[in-house]
Short mmCIF file of C-alpha atoms in Angstrom, two decimals:
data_model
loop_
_atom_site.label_atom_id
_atom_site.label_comp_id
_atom_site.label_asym_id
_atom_site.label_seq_id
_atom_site.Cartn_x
_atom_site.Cartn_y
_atom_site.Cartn_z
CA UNK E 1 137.21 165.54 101.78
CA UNK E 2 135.29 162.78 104.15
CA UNK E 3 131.56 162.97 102.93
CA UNK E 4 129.14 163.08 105.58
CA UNK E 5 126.77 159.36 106.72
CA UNK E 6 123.47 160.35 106.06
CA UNK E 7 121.68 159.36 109.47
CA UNK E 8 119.05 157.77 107.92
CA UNK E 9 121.61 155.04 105.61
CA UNK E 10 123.19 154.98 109.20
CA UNK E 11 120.16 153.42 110.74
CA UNK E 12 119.35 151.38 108.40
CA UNK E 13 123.02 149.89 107.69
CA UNK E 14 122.82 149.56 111.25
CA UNK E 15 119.31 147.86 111.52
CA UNK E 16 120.49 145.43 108.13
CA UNK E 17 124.01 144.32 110.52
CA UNK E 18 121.68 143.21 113.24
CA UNK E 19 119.69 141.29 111.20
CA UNK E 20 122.19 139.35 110.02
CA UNK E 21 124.45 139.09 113.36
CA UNK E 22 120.89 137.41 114.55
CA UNK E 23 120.46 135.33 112.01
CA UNK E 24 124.03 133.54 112.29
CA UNK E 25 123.33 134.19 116.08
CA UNK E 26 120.53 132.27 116.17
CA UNK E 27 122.02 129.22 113.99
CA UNK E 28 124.92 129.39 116.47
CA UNK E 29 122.78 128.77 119.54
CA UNK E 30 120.10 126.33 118.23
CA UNK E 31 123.76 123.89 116.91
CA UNK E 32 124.93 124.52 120.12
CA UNK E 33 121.57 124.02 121.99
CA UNK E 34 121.49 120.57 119.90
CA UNK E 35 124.92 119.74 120.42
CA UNK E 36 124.44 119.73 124.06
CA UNK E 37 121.21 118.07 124.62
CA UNK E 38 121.86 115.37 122.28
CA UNK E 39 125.79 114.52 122.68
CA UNK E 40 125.02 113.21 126.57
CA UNK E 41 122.60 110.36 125.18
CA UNK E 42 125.08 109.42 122.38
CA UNK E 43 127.60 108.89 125.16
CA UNK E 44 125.85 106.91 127.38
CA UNK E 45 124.41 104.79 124.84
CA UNK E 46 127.41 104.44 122.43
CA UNK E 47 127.79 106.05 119.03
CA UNK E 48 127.83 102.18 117.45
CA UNK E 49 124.91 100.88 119.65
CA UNK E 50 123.21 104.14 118.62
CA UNK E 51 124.03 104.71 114.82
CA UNK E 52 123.97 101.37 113.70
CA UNK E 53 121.70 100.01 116.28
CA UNK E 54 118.73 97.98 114.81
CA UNK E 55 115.72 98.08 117.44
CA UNK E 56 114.37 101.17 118.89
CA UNK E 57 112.48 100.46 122.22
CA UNK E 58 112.28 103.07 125.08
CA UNK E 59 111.10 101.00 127.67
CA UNK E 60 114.08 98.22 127.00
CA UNK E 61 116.16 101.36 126.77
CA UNK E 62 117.19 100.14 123.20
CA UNK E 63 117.93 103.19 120.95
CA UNK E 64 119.24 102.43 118.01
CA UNK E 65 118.58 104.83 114.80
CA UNK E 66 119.82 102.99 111.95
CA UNK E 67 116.41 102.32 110.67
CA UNK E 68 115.37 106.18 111.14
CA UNK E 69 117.95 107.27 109.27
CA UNK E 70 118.02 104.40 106.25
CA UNK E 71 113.97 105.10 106.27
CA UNK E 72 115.02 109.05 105.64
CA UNK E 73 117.45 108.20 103.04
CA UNK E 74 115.41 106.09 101.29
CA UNK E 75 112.31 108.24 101.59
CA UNK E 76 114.24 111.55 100.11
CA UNK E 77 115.79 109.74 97.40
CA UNK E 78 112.90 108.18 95.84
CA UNK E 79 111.03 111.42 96.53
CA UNK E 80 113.89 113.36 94.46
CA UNK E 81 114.12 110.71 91.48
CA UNK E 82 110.69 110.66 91.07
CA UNK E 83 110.27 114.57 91.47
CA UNK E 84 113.40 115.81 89.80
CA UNK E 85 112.18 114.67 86.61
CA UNK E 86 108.67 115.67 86.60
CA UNK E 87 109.43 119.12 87.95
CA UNK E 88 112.37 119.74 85.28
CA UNK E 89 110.32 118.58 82.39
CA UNK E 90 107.11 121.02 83.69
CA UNK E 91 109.87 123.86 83.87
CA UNK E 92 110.68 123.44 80.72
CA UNK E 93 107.60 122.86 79.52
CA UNK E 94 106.45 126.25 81.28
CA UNK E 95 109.54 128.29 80.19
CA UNK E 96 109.86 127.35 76.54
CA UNK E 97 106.76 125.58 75.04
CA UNK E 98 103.42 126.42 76.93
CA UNK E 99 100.37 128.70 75.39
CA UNK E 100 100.44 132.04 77.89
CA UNK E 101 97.02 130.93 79.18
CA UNK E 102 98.15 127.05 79.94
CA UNK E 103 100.99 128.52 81.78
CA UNK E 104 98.93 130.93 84.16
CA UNK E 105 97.43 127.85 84.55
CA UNK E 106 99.66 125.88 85.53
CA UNK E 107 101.68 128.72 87.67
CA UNK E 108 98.14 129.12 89.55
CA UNK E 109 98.56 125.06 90.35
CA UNK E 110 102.13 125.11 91.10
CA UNK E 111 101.72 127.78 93.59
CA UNK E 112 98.31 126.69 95.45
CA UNK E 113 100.64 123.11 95.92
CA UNK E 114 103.10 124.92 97.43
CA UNK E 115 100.99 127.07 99.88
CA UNK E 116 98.82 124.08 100.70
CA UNK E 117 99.89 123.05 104.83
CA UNK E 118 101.70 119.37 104.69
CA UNK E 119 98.83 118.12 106.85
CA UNK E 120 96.80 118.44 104.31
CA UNK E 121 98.92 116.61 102.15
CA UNK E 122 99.04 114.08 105.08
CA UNK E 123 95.31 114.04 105.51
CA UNK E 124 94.86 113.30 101.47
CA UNK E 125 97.28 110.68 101.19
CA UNK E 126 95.69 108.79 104.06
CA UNK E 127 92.24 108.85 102.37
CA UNK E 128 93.35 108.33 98.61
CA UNK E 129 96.89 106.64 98.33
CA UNK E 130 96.51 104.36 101.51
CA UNK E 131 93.42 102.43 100.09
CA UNK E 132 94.92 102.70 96.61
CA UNK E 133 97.97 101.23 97.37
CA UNK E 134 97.14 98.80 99.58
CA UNK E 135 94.20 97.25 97.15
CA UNK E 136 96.44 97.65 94.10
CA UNK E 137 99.44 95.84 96.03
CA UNK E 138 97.47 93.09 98.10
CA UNK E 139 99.15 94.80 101.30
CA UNK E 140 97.73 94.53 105.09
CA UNK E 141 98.38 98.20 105.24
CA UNK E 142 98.85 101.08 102.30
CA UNK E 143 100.90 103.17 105.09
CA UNK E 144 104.18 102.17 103.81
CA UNK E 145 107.63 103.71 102.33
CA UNK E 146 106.29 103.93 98.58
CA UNK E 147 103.00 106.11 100.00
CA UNK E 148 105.52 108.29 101.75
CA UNK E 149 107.65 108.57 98.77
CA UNK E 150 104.83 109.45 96.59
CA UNK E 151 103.41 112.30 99.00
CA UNK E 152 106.92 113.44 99.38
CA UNK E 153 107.40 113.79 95.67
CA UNK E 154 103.98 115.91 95.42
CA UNK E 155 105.09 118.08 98.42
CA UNK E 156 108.60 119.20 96.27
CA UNK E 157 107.44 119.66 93.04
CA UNK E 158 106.20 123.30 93.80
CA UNK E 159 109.88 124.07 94.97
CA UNK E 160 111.69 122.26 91.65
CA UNK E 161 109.07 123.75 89.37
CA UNK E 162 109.55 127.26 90.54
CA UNK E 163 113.45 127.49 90.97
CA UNK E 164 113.87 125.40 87.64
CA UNK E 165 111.48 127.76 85.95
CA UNK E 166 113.27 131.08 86.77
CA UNK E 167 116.83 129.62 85.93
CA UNK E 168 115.74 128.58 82.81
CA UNK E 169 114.04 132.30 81.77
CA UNK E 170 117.61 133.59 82.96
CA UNK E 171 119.32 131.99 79.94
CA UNK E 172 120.64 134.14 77.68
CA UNK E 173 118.25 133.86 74.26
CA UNK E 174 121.88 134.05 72.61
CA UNK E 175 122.18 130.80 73.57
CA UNK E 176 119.20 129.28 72.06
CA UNK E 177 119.32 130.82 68.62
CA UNK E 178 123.36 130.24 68.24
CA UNK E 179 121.90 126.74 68.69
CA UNK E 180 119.30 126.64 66.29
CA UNK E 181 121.16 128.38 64.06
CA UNK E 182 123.59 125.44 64.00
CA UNK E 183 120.91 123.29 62.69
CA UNK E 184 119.87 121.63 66.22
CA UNK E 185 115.97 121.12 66.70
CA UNK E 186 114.04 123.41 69.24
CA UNK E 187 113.98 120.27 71.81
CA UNK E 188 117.87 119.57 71.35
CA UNK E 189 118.50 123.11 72.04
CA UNK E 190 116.26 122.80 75.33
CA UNK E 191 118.07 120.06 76.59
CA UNK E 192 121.68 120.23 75.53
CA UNK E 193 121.51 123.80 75.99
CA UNK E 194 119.17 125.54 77.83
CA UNK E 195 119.12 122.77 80.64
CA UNK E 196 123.08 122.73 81.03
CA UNK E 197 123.15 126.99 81.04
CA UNK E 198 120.78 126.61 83.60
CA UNK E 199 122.10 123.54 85.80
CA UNK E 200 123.44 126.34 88.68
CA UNK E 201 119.87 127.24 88.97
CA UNK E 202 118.20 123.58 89.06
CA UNK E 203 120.61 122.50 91.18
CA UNK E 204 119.30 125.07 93.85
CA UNK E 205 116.24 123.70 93.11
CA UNK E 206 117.18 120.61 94.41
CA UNK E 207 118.34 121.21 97.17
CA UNK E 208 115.47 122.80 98.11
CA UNK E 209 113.14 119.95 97.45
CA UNK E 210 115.31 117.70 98.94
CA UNK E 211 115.84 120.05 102.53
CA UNK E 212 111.76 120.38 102.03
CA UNK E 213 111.61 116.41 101.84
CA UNK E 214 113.90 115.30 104.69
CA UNK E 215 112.47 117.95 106.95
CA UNK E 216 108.86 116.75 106.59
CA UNK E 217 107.08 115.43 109.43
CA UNK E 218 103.55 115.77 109.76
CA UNK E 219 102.60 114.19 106.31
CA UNK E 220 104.89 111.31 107.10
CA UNK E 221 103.03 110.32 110.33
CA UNK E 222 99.97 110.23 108.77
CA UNK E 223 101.11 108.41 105.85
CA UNK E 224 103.99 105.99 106.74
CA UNK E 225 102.70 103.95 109.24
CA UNK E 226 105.00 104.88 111.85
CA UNK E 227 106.64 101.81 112.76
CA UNK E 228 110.29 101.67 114.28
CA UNK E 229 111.60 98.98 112.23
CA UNK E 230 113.83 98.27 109.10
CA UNK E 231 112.80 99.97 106.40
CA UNK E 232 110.91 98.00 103.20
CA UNK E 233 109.26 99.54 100.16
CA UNK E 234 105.64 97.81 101.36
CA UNK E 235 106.59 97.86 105.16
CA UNK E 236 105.34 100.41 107.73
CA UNK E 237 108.28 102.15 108.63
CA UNK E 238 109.17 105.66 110.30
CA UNK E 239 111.66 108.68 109.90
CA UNK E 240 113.73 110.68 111.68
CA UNK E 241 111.52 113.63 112.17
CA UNK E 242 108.35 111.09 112.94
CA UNK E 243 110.62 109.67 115.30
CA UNK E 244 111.08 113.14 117.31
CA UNK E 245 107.35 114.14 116.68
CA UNK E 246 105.34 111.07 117.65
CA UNK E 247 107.46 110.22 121.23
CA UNK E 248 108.71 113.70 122.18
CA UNK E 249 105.47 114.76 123.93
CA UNK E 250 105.48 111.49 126.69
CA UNK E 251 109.15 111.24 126.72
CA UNK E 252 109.95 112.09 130.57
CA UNK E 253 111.71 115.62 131.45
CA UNK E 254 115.52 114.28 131.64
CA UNK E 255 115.09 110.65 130.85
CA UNK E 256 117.37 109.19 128.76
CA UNK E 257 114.49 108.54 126.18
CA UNK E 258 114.05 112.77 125.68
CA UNK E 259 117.97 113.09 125.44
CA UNK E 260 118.04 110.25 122.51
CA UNK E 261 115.35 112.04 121.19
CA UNK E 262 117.60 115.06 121.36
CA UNK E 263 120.30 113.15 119.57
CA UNK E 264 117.76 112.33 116.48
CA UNK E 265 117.24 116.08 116.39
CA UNK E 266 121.14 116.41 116.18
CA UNK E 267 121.89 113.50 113.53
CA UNK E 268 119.29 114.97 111.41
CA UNK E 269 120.75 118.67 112.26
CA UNK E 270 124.25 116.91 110.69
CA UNK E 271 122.66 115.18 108.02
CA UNK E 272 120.88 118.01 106.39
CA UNK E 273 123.78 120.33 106.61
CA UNK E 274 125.75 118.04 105.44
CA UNK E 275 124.03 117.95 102.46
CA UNK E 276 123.56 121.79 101.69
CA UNK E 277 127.19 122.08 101.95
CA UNK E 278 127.55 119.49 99.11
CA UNK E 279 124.98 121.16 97.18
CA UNK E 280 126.40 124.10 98.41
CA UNK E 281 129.41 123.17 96.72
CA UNK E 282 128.16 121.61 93.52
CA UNK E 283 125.98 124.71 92.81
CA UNK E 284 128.94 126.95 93.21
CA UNK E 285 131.37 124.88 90.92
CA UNK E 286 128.56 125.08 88.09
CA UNK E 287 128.54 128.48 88.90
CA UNK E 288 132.17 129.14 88.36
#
């Protein structure tokens, strides 16, 4: 016998299917929206003149984004190998070793970081790491690629901390104690053990921090210099989001300079999905 829908599960299946229809709706139309507004520019300029081009000037109508995108690279990766560490060892730290009141403590930190508006974080780094680093490096300007990569590292933490955190409390105590058991010390069983049950769930964390870090915009034109050129450790430089953010709001209605604009948006659109599908894909072989 066919049991009767109640009407209320009805609605609500019904209301949860259009939520998620407009969620893969709405990724649908902003690719497409993307795709064409920013394919035209790549055209007329050339993918090579445009990928690997060198000098970005609108009003030479040179638009090359090599230096955007090496400045991004550059500025996530240091972010990441400076953050992943510090936020994996506070994790642990906070999961295994810390006094209950140190780790309110700390959770009370963690989270107040990671509520705090990147313009703030902007607005900081201009009036403490600018000065700092440009006294303690002898530089004309402190606005450079290593301020942006230290801002950037502050701004992930909260997301590597958190993530790493719960997928650590998720491991099995089973684990730990077979360990100990077998004679290994509480700090070998942390990180031969607890880390490597855990690496599915740090690995999210990652790619968190590293979609929060490439996405960032507002902190970087504060702190970077913004400076379209080749990127150097103690150089001014700018990234791809600074790049749409600084020159979208004179860029003329139809010019060719809003449609490469447009194209930045869509390189950046293919670089970070790009990498969530490879994360995507590491996290679910450590899953399996």
């Amino acid at each position: 016998m066919k049991s009767k829908t109640n009407p209320i599960e009805a609605v609500f299946h019904a209301l949860f299917l259009g939520c998620g229809v407009l969620c893969v709706g709405l990724v649908l139309f902003i690719s497409a929206y993307l795709i064409l507004s920013g394919v035209p520019a790549i055209g007329t300029i050339g993918v090579d003149r445009f990928l690997l081009g060198k000098k970005w000037a609108s009003g030479s109508n040179l638009f090359g984004v090599l230096p955007f995108i090496l400045t991004s690279v550059y500025g996530t990766a240091g972010a990441v190998l400076l953050g992943i560490p510090l936020g994996l060892l506070t994790a642990v730290f906070l999961a295994r070793d810390a006094p209950g009141w140190l780790a309110r403590l700390i959770h009370a930190a963690v989270e107040l970081l990671a509520g705090i508006p990147s313009v703030v974080y902007g607005l900081v780094g201009m009036m403490v790491l600018v000065p700092a680093i440009q006294k303690l490096f002898g530089l004309s300007s402190g606005a450079c690629l290593l301020t942006a990569i230290l801002v950037l590292t502050i701004m992930i933490l909260p997301y590597i901390i958190s993530v790493s955190e719960t997928a650590l409390r998720a491991v099995p105590k089973e684990y730990e104690e077979a360990s100990l058991a077998l004679g290994a010390t509480e700090v070998e069983t942390w990180f031969h053990v607890s880390i490597r049950a855990a690496r599915s769930g740090i690995a999210t964390a990652v790619a968190q921090g590293i979609g929060r870090a490439i996405g960032e915009a507002m902190a970087m034109i504060m702190v970077s210099g913004n400076v379209a050129r080749m990127p150097g450790l103690f150089t001014p430089v700018r990234f791809l989001t600074t790049a749409i953010a600084s020159e979208m709001s004179y860029a003329v209605a139809g010019s060719l300079h809003q449609q490469a604009l447009f194209s930045i948006g869509l390189v950046l659109f293919l670089f970070i999905m790009l990498i969530n599908t490879f994360l995507h894909l590491v996290v679910r072989r450590e899953g399996q």
